[in-house]
PDB file of C-alpha atoms in Angstrom:
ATOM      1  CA  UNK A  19      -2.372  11.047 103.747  1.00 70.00           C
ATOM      2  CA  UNK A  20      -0.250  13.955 102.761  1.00 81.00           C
ATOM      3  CA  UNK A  21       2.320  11.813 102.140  1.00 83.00           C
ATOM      4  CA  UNK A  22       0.588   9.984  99.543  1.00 85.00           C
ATOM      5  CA  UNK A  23      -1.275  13.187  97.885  1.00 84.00           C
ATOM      6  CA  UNK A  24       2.518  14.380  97.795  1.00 87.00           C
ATOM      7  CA  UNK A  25       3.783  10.911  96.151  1.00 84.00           C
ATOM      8  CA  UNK A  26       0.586  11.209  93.588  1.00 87.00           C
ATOM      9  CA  UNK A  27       1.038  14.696  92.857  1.00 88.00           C
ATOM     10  CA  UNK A  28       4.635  14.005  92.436  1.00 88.00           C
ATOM     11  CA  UNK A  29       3.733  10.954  90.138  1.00 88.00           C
ATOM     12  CA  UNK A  30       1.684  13.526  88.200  1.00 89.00           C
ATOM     13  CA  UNK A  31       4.532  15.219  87.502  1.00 89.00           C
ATOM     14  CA  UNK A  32       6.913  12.736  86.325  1.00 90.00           C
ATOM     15  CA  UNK A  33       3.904  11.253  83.974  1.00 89.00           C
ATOM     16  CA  UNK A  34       3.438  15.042  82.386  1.00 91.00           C
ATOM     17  CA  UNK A  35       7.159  15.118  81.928  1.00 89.00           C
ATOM     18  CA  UNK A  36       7.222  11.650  80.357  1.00 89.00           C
ATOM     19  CA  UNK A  37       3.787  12.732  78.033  1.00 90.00           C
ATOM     20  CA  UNK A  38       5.506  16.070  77.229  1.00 87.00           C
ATOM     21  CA  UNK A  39       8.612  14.085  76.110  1.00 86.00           C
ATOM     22  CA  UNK A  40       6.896  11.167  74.594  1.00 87.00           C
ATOM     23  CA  UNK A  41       4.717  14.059  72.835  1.00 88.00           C
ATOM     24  CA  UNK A  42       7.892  15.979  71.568  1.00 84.00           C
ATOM     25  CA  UNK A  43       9.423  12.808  70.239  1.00 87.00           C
ATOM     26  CA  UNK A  44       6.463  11.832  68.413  1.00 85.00           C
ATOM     27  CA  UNK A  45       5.651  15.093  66.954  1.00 83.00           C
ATOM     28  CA  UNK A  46       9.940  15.057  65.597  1.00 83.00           C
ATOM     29  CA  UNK A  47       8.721  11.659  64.052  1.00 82.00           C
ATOM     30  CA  UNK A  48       6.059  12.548  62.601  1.00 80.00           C
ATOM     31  CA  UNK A  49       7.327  15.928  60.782  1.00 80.00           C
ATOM     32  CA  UNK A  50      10.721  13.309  60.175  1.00 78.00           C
ATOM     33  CA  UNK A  51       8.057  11.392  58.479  1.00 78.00           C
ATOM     34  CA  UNK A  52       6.295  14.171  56.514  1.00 80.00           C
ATOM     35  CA  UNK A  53       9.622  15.047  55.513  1.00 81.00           C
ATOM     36  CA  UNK A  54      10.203  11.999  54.341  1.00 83.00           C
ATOM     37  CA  UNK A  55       6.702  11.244  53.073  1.00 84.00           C
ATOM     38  CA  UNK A  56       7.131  14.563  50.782  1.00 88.00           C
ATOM     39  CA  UNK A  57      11.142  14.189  49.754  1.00 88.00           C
ATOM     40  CA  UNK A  58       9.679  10.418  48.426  1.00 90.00           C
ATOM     41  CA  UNK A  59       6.738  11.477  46.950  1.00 91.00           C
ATOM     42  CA  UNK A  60       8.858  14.507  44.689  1.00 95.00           C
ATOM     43  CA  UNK A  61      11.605  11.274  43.868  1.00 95.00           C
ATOM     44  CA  UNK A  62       9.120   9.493  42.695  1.00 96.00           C
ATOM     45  CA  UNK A  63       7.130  12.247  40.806  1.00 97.00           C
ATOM     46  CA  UNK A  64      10.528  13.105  39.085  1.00 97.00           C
ATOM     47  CA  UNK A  65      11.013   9.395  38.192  1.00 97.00           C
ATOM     48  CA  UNK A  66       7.916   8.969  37.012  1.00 96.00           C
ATOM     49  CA  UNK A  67       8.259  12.038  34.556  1.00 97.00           C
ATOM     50  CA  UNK A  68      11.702  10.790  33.369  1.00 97.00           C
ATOM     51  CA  UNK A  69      10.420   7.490  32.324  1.00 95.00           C
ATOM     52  CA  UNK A  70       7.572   8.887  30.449  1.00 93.00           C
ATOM     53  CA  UNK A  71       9.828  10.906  28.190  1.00 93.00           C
ATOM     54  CA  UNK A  72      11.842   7.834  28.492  1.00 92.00           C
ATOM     55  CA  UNK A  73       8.931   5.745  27.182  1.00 88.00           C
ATOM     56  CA  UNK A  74       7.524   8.110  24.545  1.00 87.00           C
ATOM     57  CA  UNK A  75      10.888   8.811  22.881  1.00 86.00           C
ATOM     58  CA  UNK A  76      10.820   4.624  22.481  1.00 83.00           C
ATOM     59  CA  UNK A  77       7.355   4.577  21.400  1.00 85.00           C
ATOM     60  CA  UNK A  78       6.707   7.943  19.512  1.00 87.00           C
ATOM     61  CA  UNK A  79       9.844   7.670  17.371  1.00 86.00           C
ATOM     62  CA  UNK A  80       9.800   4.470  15.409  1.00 87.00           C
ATOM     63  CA  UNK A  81       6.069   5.055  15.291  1.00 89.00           C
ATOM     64  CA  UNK A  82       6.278   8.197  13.554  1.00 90.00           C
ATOM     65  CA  UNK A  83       8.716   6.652  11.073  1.00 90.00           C
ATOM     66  CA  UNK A  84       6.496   3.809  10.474  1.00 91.00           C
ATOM     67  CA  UNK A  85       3.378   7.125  10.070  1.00 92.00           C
ATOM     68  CA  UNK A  86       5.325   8.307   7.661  1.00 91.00           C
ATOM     69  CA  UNK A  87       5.767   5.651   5.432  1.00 91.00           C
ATOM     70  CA  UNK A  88       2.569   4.891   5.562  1.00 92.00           C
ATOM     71  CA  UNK A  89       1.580   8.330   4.434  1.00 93.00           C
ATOM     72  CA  UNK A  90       4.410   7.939   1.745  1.00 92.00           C
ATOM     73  CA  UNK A  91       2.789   4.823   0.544  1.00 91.00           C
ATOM     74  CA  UNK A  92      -0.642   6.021   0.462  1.00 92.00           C
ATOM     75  CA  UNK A  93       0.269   9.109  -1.703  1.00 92.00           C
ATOM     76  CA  UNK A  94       2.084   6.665  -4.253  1.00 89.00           C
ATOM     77  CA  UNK A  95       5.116   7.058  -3.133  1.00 89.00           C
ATOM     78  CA  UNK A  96       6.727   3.781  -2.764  1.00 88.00           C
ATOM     79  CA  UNK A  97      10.474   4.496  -3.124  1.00 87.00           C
ATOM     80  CA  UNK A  98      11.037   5.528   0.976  1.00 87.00           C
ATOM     81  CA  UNK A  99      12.138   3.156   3.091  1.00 88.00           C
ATOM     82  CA  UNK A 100      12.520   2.475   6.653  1.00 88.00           C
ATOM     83  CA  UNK A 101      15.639   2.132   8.425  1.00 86.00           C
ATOM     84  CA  UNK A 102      15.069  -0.726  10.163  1.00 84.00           C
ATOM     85  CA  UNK A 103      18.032  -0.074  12.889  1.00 84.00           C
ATOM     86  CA  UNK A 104      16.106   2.603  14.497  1.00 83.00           C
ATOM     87  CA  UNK A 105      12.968   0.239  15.390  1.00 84.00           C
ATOM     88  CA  UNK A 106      12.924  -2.665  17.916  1.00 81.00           C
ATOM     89  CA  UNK A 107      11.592  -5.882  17.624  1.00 85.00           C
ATOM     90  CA  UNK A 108       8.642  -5.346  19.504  1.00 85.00           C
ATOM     91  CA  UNK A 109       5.364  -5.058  18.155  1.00 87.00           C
ATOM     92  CA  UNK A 110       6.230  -1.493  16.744  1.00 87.00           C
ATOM     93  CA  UNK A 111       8.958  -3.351  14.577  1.00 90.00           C
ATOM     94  CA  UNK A 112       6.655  -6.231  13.580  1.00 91.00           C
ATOM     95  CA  UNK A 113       4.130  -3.240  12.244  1.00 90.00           C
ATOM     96  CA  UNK A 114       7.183  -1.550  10.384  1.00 91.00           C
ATOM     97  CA  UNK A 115       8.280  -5.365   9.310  1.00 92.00           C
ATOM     98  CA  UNK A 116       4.608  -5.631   8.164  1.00 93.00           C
ATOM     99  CA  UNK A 117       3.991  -2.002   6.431  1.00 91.00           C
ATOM    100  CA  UNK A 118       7.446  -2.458   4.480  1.00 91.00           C
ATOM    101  CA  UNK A 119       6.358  -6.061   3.363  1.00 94.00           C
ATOM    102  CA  UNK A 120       2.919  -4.144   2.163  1.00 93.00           C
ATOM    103  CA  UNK A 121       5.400  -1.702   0.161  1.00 93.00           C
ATOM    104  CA  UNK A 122       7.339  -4.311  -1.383  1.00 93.00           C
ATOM    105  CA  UNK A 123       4.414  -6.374  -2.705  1.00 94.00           C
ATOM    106  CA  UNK A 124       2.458  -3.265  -3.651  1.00 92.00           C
ATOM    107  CA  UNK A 125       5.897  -2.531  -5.999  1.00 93.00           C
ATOM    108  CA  UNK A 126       5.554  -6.127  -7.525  1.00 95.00           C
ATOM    109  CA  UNK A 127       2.371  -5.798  -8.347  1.00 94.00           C
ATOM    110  CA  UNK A 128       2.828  -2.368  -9.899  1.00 93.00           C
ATOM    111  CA  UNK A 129       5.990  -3.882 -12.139  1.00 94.00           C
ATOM    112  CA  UNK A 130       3.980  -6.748 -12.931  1.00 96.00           C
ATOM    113  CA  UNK A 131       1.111  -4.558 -14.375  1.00 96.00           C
ATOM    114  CA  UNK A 132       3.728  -2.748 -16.077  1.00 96.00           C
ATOM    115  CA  UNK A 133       5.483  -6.046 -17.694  1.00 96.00           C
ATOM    116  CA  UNK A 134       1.526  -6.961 -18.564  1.00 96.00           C
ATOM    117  CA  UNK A 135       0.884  -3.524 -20.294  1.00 96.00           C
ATOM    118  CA  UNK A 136       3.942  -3.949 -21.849  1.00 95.00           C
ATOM    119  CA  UNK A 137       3.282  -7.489 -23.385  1.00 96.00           C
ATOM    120  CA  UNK A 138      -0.452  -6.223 -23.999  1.00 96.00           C
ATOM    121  CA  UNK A 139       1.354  -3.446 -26.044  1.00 95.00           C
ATOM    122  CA  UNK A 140       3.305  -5.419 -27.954  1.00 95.00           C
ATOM    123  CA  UNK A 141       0.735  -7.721 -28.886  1.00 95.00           C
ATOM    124  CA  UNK A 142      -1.809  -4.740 -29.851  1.00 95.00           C
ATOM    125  CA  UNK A 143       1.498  -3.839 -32.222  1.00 95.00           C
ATOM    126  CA  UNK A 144       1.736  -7.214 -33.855  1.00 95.00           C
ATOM    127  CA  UNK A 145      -1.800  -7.102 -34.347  1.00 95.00           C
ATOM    128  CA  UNK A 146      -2.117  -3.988 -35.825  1.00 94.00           C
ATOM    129  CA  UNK A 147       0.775  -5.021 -37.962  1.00 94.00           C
ATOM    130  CA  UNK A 148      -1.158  -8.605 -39.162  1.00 94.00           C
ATOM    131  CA  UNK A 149      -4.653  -6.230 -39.736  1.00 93.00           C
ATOM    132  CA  UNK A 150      -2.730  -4.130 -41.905  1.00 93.00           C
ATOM    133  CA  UNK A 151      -1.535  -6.940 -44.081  1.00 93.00           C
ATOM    134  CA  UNK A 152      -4.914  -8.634 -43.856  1.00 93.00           C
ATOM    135  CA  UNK A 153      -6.009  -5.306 -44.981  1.00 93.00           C
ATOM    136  CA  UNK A 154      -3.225  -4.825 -47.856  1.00 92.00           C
ATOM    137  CA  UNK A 155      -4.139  -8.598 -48.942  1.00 91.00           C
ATOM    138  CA  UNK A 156      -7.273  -8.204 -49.106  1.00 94.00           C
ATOM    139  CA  UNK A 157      -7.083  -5.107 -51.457  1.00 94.00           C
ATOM    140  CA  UNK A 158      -5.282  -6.879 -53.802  1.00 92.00           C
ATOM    141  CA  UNK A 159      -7.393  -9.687 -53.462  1.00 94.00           C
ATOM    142  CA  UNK A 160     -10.516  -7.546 -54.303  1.00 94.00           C
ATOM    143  CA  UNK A 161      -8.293  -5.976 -57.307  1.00 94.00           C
ATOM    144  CA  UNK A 162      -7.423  -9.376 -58.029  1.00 95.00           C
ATOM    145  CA  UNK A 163     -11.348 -10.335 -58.183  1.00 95.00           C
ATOM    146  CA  UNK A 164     -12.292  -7.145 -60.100  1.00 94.00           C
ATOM    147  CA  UNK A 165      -9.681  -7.750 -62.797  1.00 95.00           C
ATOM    148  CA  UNK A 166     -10.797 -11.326 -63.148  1.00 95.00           C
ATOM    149  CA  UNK A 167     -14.445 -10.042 -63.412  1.00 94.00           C
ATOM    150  CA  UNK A 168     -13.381  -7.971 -65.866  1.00 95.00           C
ATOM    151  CA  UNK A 169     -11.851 -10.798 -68.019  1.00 94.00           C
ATOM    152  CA  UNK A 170     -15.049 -12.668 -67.436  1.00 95.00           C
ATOM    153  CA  UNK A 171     -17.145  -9.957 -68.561  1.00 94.00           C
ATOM    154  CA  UNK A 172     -15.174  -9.562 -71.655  1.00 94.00           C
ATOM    155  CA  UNK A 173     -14.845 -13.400 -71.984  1.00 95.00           C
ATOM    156  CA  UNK A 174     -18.494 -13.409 -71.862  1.00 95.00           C
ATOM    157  CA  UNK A 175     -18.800 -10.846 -74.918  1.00 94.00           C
ATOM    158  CA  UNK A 176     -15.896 -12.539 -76.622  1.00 95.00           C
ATOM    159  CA  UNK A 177     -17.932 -15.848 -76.347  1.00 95.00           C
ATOM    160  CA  UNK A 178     -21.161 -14.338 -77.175  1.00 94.00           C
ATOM    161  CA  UNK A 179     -19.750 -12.444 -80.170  1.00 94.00           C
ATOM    162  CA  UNK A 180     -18.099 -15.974 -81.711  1.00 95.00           C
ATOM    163  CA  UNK A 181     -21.481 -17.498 -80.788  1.00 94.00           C
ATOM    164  CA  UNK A 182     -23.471 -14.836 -83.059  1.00 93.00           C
ATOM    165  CA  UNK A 183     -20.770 -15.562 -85.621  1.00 93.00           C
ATOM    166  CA  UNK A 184     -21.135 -19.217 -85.699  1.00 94.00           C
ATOM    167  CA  UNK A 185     -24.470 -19.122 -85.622  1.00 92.00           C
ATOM    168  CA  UNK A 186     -24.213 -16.462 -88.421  1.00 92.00           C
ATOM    169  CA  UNK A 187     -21.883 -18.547 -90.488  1.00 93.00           C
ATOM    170  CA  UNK A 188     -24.416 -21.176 -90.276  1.00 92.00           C
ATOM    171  CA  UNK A 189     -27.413 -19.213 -91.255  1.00 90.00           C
ATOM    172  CA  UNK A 190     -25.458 -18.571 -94.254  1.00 90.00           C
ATOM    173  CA  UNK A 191     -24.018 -21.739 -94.660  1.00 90.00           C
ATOM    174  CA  UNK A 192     -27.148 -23.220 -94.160  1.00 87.00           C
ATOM    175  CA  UNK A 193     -28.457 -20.696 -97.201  1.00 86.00           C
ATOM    176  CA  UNK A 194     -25.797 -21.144 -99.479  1.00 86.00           C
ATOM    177  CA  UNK A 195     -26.625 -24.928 -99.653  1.00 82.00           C
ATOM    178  CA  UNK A 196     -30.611 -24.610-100.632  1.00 80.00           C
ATOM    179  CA  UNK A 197     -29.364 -22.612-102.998  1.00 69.00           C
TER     180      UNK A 197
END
């Protein structure tokens, strides 16, 4: 019986020596892995940050530029433009495509207004110009009238005076023969 209690106690042993080692190796692993775990986790913190400037430098750059023409055009300013080079052909570029088209119709309709006040201008001119001749015609016109009243009015008294004659030279001609 001693025999065996000396085999058991001796398996004892070699199963504490095998738990100790098995224990040491897994305890290596697992601060190999925490190691690990953390080295990966800091990589991929610092990769994360890089393509975030990354990405906002792409994003934040041509947007500003399109911003800033918008802010150009919305004070009046129509004469900036964007250079189109430093803008993709994403989305961001189809908004600067689309803000520049805004700009360029926004300048035709400001030179067609001006051709329009322009032509208006002229034709208030000419106008102007045919009113003052109307104007100038029609003062002679009225001078015209007031002379030819005139003529009338002393036609009228010229008439009525060779009217009181003739009817004076017949009174008397009219005497002298029942006489």
């Amino acid at each position: 019986f001693e025999a065996v209690d000396s085999d058991l106690n001796e398996l004892i042993r070699l199963l504490k020596v095998a738990m100790d080692s098995n224990k040491n190796h897994i305890l290596s692993s697992v601060n190999g892995l925490s190691s690990s775990s953390i080295a990966s986790n800091v990589t991929i913190l610092v990769i994360m940050i890089v393509m975030t400037l990354v990405l906002t430098r792409l994003i934040c750059g041509p947007l500003q530029l399109v911003v800033e023409q918008a802010n150009s055009i919305a004070k009046g300013d129509l004469s900036k433009d964007i250079d189109r080079k430093l803008i993709g052909n994403d989305e961001l570029g189809e908004l600067a495509d689309a803000t520049t088209k805004m700009q360029n119709d926004l300048r035709q309709v400001i030179d067609n207004v001006i051709a329009a006040v322009t032509q208006l201008s002229s034709a208030v001119e000419e106008m102007n110009q045919i009113s003052e001749l109307s104007a100038s015609g029609m003062k002679d016109q009225q001078l015209q009238i007031t002379h030819v009243a005139t003529a009338m009015t002393e036609m009228k008294a010229a008439v009525a005076d060779v009217a009181r004659n003739t009817e004076e030279s017949a009174s008397q001609a009219n005497d002298a023969n029942h006489r």
